[in-house]
Every structure is written in C-alpha cells, then in structure tokens.
Short mmCIF file of C-alpha atoms in Angstrom, two decimals:
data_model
loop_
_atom_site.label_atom_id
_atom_site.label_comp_id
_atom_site.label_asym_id
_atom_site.label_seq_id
_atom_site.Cartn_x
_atom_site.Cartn_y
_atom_site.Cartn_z
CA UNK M 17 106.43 130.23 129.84
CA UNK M 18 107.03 126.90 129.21
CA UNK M 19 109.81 125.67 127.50
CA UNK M 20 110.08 123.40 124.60
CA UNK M 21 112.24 120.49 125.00
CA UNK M 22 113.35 116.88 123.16
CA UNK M 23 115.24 116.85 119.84
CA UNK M 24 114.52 118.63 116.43
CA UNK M 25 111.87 116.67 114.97
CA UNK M 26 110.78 118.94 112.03
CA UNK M 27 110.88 117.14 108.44
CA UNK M 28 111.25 114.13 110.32
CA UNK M 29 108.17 111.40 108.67
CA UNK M 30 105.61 109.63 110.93
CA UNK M 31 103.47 106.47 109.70
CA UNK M 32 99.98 107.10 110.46
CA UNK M 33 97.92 104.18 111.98
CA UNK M 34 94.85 104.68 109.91
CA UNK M 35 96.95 103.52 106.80
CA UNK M 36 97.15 100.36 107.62
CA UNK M 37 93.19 99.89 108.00
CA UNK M 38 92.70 101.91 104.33
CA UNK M 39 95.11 99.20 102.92
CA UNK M 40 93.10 96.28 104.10
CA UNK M 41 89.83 97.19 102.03
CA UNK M 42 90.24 97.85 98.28
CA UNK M 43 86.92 100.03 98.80
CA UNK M 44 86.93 103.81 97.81
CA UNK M 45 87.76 105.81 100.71
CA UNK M 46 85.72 109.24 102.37
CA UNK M 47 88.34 110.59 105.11
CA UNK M 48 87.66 113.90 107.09
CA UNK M 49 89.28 115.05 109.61
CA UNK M 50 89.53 118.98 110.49
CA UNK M 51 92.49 121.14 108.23
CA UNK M 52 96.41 120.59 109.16
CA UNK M 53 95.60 116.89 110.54
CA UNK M 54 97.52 115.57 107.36
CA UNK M 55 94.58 113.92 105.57
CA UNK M 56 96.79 114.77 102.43
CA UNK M 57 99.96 113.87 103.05
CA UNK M 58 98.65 110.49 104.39
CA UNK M 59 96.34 109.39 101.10
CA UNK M 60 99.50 110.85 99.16
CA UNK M 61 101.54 108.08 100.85
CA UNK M 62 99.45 105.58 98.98
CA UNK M 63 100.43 106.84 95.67
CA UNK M 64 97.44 107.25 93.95
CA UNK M 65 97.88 107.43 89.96
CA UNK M 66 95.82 110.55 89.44
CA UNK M 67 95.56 113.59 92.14
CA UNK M 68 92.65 116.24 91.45
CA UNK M 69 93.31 119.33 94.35
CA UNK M 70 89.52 121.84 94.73
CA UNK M 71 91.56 123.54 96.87
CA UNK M 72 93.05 124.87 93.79
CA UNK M 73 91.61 127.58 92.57
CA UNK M 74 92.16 127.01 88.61
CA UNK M 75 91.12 123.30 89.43
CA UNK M 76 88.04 124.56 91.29
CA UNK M 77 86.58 126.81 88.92
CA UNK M 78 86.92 124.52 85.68
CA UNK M 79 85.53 121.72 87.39
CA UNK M 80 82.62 123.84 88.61
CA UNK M 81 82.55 125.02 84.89
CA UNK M 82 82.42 121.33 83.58
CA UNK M 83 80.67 118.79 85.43
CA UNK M 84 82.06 116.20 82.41
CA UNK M 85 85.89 117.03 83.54
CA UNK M 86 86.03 114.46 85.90
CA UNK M 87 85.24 111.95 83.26
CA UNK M 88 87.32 112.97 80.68
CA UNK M 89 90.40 113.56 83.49
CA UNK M 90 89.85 109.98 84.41
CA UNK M 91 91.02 107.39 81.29
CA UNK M 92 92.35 104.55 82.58
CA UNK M 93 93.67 105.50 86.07
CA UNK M 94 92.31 102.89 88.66
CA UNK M 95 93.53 105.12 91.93
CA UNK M 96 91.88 108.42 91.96
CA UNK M 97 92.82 111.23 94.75
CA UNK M 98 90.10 114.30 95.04
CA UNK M 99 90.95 116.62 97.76
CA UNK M 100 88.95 118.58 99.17
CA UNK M 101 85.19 117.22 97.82
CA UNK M 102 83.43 118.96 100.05
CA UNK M 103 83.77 122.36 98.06
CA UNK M 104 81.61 120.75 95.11
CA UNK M 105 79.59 117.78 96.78
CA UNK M 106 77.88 116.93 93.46
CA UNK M 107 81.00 115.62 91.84
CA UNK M 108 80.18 112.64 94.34
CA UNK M 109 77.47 111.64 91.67
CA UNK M 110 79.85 111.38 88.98
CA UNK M 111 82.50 109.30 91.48
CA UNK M 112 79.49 106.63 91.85
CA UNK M 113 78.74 106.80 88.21
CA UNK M 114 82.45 105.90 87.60
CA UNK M 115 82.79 103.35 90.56
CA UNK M 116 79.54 101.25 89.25
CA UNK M 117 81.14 101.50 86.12
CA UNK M 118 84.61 100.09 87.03
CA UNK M 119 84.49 98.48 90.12
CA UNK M 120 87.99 98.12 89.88
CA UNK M 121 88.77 101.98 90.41
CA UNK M 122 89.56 103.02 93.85
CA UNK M 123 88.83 106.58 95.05
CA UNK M 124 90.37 108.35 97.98
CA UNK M 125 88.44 111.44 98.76
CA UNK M 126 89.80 114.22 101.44
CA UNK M 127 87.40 116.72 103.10
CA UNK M 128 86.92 119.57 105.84
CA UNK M 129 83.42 119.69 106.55
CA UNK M 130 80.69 117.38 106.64
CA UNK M 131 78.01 119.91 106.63
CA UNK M 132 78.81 121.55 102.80
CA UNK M 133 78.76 117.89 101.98
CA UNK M 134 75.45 117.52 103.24
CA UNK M 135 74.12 120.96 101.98
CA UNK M 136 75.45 119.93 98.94
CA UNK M 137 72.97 116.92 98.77
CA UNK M 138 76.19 114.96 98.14
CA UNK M 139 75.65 111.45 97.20
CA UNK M 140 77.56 109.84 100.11
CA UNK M 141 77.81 106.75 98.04
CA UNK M 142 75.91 103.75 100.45
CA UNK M 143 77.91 100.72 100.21
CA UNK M 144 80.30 102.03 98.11
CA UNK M 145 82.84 103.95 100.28
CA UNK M 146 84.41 103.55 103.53
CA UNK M 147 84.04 106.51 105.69
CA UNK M 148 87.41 107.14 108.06
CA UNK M 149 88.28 110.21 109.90
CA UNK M 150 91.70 111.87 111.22
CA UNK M 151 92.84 113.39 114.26
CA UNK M 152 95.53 115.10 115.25
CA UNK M 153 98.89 112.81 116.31
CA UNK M 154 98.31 110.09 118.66
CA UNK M 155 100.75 109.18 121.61
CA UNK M 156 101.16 105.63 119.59
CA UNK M 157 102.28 107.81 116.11
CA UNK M 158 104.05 110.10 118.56
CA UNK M 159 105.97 107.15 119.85
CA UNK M 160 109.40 108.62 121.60
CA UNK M 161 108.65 112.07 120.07
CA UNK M 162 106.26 112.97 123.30
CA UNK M 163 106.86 116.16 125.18
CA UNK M 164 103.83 116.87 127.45
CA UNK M 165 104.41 120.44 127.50
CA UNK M 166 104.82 121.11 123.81
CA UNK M 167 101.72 118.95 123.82
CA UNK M 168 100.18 121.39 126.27
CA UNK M 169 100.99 124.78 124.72
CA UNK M 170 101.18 123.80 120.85
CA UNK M 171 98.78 120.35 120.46
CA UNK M 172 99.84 117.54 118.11
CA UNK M 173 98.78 119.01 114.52
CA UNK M 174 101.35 116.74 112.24
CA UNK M 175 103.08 119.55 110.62
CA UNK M 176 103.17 122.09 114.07
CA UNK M 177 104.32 119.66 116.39
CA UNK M 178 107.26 118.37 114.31
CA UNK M 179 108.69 121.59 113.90
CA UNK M 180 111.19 122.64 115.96
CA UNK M 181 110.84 126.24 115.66
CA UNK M 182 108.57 127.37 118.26
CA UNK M 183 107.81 130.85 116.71
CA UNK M 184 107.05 129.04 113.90
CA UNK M 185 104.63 127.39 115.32
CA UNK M 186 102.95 129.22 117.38
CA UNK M 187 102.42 131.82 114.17
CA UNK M 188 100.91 128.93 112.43
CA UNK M 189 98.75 128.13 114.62
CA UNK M 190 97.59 131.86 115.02
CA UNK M 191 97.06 132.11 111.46
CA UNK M 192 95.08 128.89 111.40
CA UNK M 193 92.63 130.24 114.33
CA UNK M 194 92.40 133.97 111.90
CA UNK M 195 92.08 132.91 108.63
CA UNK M 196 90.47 129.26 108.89
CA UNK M 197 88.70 129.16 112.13
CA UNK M 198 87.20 132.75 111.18
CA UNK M 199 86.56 133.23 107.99
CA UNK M 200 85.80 129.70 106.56
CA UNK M 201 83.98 128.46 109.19
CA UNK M 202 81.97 132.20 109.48
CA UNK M 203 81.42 131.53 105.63
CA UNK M 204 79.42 128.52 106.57
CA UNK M 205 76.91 130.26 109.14
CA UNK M 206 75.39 132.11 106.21
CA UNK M 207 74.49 134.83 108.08
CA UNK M 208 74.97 138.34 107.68
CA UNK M 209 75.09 138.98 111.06
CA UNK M 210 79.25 138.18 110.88
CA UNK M 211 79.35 140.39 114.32
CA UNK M 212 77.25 138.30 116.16
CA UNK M 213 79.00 135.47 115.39
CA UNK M 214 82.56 136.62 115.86
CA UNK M 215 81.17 137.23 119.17
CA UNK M 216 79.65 133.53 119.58
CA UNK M 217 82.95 132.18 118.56
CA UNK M 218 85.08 134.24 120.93
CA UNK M 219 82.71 133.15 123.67
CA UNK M 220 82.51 129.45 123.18
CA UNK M 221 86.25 129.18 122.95
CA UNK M 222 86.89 130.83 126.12
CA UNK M 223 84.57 128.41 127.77
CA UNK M 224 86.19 125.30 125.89
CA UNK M 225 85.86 122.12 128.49
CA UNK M 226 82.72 123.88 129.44
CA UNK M 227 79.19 122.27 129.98
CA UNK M 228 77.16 123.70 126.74
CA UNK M 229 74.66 126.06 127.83
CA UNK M 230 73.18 127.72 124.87
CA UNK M 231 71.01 130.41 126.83
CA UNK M 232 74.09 131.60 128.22
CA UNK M 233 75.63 131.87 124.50
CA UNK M 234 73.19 133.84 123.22
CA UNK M 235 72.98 136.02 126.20
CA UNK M 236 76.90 137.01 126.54
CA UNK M 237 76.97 137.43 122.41
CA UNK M 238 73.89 138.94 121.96
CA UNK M 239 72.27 136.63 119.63
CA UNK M 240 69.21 135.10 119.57
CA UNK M 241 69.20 131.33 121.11
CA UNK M 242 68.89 129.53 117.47
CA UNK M 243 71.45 131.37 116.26
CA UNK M 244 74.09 129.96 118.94
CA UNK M 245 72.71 126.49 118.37
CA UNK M 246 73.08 126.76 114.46
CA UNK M 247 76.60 128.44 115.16
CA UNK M 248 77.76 125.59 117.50
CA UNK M 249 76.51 123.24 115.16
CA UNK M 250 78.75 124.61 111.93
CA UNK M 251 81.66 124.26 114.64
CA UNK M 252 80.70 120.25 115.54
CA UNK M 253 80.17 119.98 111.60
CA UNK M 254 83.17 121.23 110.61
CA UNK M 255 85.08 118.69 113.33
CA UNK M 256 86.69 121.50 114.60
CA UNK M 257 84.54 121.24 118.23
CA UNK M 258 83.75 118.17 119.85
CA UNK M 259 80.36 117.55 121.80
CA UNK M 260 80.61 114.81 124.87
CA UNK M 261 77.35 113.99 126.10
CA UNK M 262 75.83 112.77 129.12
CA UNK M 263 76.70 108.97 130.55
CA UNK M 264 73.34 107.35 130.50
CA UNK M 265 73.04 103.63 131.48
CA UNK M 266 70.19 103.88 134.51
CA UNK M 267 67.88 105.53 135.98
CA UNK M 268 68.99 104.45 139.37
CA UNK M 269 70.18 108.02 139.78
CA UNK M 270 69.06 111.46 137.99
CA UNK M 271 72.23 113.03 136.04
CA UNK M 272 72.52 116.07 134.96
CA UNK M 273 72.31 115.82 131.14
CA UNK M 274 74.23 118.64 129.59
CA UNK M 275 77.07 117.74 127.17
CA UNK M 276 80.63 119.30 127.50
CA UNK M 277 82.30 120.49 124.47
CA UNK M 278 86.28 120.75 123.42
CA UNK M 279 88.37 121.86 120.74
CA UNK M 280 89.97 118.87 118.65
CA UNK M 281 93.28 120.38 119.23
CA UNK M 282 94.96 121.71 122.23
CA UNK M 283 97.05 123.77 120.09
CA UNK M 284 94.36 125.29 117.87
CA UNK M 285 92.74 126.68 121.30
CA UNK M 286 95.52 128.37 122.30
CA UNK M 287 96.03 129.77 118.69
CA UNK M 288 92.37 131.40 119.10
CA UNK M 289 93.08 132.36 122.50
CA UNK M 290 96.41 133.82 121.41
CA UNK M 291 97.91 132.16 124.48
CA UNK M 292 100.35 129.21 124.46
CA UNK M 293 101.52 129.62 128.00
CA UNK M 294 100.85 126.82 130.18
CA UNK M 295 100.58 128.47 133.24
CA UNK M 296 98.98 127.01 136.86
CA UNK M 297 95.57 128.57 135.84
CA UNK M 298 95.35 126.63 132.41
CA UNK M 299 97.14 123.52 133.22
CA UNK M 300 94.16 121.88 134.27
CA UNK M 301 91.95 122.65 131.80
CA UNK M 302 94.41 122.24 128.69
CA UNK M 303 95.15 118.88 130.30
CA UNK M 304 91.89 117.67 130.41
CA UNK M 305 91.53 118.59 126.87
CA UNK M 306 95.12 117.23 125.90
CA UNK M 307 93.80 113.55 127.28
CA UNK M 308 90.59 113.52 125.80
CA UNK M 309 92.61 114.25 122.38
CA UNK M 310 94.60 111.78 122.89
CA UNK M 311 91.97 109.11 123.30
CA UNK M 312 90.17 110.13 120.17
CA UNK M 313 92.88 110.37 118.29
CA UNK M 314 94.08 106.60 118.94
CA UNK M 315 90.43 105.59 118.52
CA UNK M 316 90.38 107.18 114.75
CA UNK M 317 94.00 105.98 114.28
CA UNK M 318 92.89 102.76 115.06
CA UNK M 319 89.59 102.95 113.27
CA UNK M 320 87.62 101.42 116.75
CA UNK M 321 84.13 102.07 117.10
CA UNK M 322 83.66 103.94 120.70
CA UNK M 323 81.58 106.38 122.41
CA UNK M 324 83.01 108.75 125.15
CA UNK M 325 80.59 111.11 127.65
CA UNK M 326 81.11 112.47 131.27
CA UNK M 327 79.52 111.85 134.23
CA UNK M 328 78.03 114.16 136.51
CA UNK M 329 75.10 113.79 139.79
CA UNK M 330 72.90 115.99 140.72
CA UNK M 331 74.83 116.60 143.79
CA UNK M 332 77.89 117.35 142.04
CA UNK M 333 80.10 114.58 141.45
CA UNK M 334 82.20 114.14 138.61
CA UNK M 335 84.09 111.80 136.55
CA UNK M 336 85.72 113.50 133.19
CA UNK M 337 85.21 110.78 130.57
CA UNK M 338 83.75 107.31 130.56
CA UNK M 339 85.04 105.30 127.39
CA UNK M 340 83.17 102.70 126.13
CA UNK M 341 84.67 100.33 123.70
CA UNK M 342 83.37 97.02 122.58
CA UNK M 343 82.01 95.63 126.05
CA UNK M 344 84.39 97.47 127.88
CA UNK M 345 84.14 100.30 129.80
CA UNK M 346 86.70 102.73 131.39
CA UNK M 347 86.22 105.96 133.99
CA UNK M 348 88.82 108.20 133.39
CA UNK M 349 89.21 111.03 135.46
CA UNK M 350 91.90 113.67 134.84
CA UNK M 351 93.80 115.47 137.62
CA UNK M 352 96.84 117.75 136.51
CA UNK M 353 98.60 117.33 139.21
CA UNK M 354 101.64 115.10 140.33
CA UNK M 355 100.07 113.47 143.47
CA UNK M 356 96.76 111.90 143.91
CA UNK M 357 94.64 111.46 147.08
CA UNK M 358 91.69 109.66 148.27
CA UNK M 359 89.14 112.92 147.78
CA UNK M 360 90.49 112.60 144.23
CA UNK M 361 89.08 109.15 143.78
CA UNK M 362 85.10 110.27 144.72
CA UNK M 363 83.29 110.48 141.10
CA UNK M 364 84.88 107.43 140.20
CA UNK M 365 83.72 105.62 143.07
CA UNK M 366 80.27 107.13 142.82
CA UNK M 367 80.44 106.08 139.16
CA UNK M 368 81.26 102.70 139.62
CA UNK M 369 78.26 102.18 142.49
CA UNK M 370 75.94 103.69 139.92
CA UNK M 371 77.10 101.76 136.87
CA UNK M 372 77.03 98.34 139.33
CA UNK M 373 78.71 96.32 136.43
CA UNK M 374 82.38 95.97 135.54
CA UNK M 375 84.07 98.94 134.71
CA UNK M 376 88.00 99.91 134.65
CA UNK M 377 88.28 102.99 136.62
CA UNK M 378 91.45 104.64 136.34
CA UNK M 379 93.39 108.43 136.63
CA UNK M 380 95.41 109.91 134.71
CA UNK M 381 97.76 112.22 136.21
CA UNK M 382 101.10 114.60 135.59
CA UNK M 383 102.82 112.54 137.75
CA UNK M 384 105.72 110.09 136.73
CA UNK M 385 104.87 106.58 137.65
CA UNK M 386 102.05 104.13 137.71
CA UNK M 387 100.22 102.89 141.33
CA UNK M 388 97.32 101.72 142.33
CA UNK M 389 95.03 103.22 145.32
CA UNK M 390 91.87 101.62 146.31
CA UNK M 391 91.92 99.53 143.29
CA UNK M 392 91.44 102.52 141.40
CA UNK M 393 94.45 102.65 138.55
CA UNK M 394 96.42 105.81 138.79
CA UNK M 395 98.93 106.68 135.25
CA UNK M 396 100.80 108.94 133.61
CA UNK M 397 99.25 110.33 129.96
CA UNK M 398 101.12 107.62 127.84
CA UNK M 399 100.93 104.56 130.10
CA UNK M 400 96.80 105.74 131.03
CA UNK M 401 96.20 105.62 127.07
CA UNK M 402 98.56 102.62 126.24
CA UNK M 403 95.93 100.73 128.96
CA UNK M 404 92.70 101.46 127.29
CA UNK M 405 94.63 99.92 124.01
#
C-alpha cells in the first residue's frame, strides 16, 4: 500500500480560486459542484448577512410548509446564503421575485444536483444569476500541499485531503460512496427497481475511464437499455460522473465516436470500490483520472470556458484528452510511467496530422523532470497543468 507522506495539513485553510471571480460581479450567484467539494465553506467565506441551510431538516420542512418564509426571513438583509436549493427548486421563484424587487440584494445559492432543479421546474433566473461550479482541489489551491500518491489513493475532496489521518479518510470517503453515492443518488432514479440499479452503479464504476457502452450496461446488470441510459444520466446530473466525448474537427478521418466517462474524484472511486491501494494494476487508470481532475478542476477554479474529449481512429490510436481553450488547443496524453519513448508519442502524432492546424501536444508523465522529444512536450502532473495555464 502506498504510503502517505508531506506534513499534517488537516485544519489548515486554503483560498479557493473561484472566489475571486464571485467577487468581481455583484450578481446573485448559482454554484454546484458535487457534495464535500466545499461549496459551503467557500460562499461562507464571503460572509453573507443571512444563511438559510435545506439541508436542515427543521429548516426544510417549514419552508416546504410556508412558501411566504422566505419573505418574511428576509427584512433588510442585502446578502442572502440558501444552501442546498435544489431540495425545493420553487423557492427560486420567490429569489427572482425578491431580486427584481431589490436589485441591490445579492443571493448566493449552493446545490448538488442539477436535475431536481430541473424537475423542479426551477426558475433558473435568466439574466439574473451567475452560474459557477466547483471541483475538487486544484494543483494551483493545492500549491506546496501536493502529494501524488495521496492524490492517487484518496483524491483532492477539500476536507479528505487535508486531513492527516488516513483512516479517517479513507472511512469518509467510504461513507460518502454508501450513504450519498447510494442512496441519494438511487433516490433520484425513481425507480422501484433499486436492485437493478445497485447493480448499474456497481458496474459503471468498475469500468470508470471506460468508453460508455450502454448495451453492455444493461446486459451485465440486467436492465433494460433505457434504464442504464436514464441511470447514467442521474450520475452526469448529479456531477458526480463526467462524460468526455468524441474530438470532432474533420472528416478527413472516421473516429470512433463513443464518449469515455470518469468519476469527478479519484478518491470517491476508490471509496465505491472500497480500494485505496495504488497498486501497478490501477496506477494507470487512477492516473489518467487524477489528470483529467486536475484540469477540470483549474478550469472551474478559474471560471474558463473549455471543452475537453479524446481521440480515438478507427485503427486504434489514441490520445487521452484534447483541451480546447479559447483558440488554443492541447493533446494530452497520459502515461503513468517514469520514462517515455517514441511508441509513446503515436496518437499524438496521428492527432496532430489529422487536426493539420496548431496544436500543443504534450505528455504528462510520473516522471520527475520536464524534456522535450520530437517536439512533443513531456511533464510531470504539476508542471503539465501549470503549461495549459
């Protein structure tokens, strides 16, 4: 098993990035981002005057007793905190009643799931709000505090990664995968058929970093096809799974056009898998999904507009991820291994004759030092994500 090393870091605070972009706009504020990412604890930071918590169960229920409350709760606060809106999306209405009202006021709203906010037929508020969302840490938040194998075998969930005690941890993050991941999330298939899913679920995370293949979902949990792609969907929906679709620029060349899909944590897919060890047979895969994390995460942090999808031929080559921010573009392939070779460098060499325009093609490797071979950029984690930035 891996060990855990670096200083204690627990109770130790970290600025988010995304504050700084909140603080620019005086606009009311949506942010999601999946549960334990610290969506709280950073709108907290901004000291809101007023702080209304539907995770709360007295607070729930009155406030699904009274639609009024809000109203009379309000007086003459200016900075109002609701966390999690999603659990009753029609208190959105009353937030745009009270925004036209005062356009002074400033809301900061906190959810979970973008799906109960659109069954919900929540008012989204158009022109009102400013939609963000969180990720786990990013290496830039992480700053000196970056341990690749903690990274590896517990993710970079604020609260998990900054506490040094690894039992701790790793007991969290079970608990997140049995009582969140299962029963929340099952509570939002609406379906009866709780078996069926349970057995969706276990199959899907197993084949995390996977290309999604919903035949072969139904199939192995015995559910009909429809099901598996209104199961997978909750799990996108909820933020908790992450689709990456198919590079298409040309139709120099056919591509295969499946989309992979990953778990927004590293640490939350071991938690389901109830392994943490980062052993020879996992390294490669909970590397891959460690990097595309980590990319994500600064691109939230940062509040950039991107899109990310992979890159595959019909004769098999590959190249993991091709970012695409602003008018740049970047190949990224990731090999978890300390030394790189020419053979290594194929699907971004294919990619770049196929895209035939500029493009940054780089790798990012577990090795210690930046080089170059064939033009190609070779990096470390850190130094490969401090170059797209």
């Amino acid at each position: 098993m891996c060990p855990f090393y670096g200083v204690k870091w627990a109770h130790m605070h970290i600025n988010r990035q995304l504050v700084e972009s909140i603080k620019k706009f005086k606009k009311s504020v949506l942010l999601l981002g999946p549960r334990q990412t610290g969506k709280s604890t950073l709108i907290a930071s901004l000291k809101p005057e007023l702080t209304i918590n539907f995770s709360d169960q007295e607070t729930y229920v009155n406030f699904l007793r009274d639609p009024g409350l809000l109203k009379a709760k309000i007086k003459s606060y200016k900075t109002i905190f609701i966390d999690e809106v999603q659990k009753i999306p029609s208190v959105l209405n009353t937030v745009q009643s009270l925004i036209d009202e005062d356009k002074s006021r400033q809301f900061f709203l906190t959810g979970s799931s973008a799906s109960k906010l659109r069954r919900g037929q929540a008012n989204l508020l158009p022109g009102r709000i400013i939609n963000y969302e969180l990720g786990p840490l990013s290496l830039t938040e992480l700053n000196k505090r970056i341990d690749l194998n903690k990274l590896l075998s517990i993710g970079a969930l604020p609260g998990i990664y900054l506490d040094f005690d690894e039992k701790l941890a790793k007991k969290t993050l079970r608990s997140y995968a049995a009582t969140y991941l299962r029963e929340e999330i099952q509570a939002e298939a609406l379906t009866r058929n709780l078996e069926g899913f349970s057995r969706f679920f276990d199959i899907v995370t197993s084949r995390s970093g996977d290309f999604i293949d919903f035949s072969k979902f139904s199939s192995q949990a015995a559910i009909e096809r429809t099901s598996a792609k209104r199961y997978f969907d909750i799990l996108v929906d909820t933020l908790i799974v992450q689709s990456v679709g198919a590079f298409s620029k040309s139709t120099k060349r056919r591509l295969i056009q499946h989309p992979k899909f990953y778990f927004f944590d590293v640490g939350v897919l071991n938690g389901v898998l109830a392994n943490f060890e980062v052993s020879p047979d996992r390294k490669g895969n909970l590397f891959e999904h460690l990097c595309l994390q980590m990319i994500l995460s600064e691109c939230k942090a940062r509040d950039e507009e991107y899109r990310i999808s992979v890159f595959r031929t019909e004769s098999g080559l590959e190249v993991d991820f091709i970012l695409e921010k602003g008018r740049r573009v970047y190949a990224i392939e990731v090999k978890a291994t300390r030394t790189i070779n020419n053979q290594d460098l194929r699907g971004l060499k294919s990619f770049k004759e196929f895209y035939g325009k500029s493009v940054n093609c780089m790798v990012f490797y577990m090795g210690d030092h930046s080089l170059e071979i064939d033009g190609i950029q070779i990096h470390p984690l850190v130094e490969g994500i401090k170059s797209l930035f």
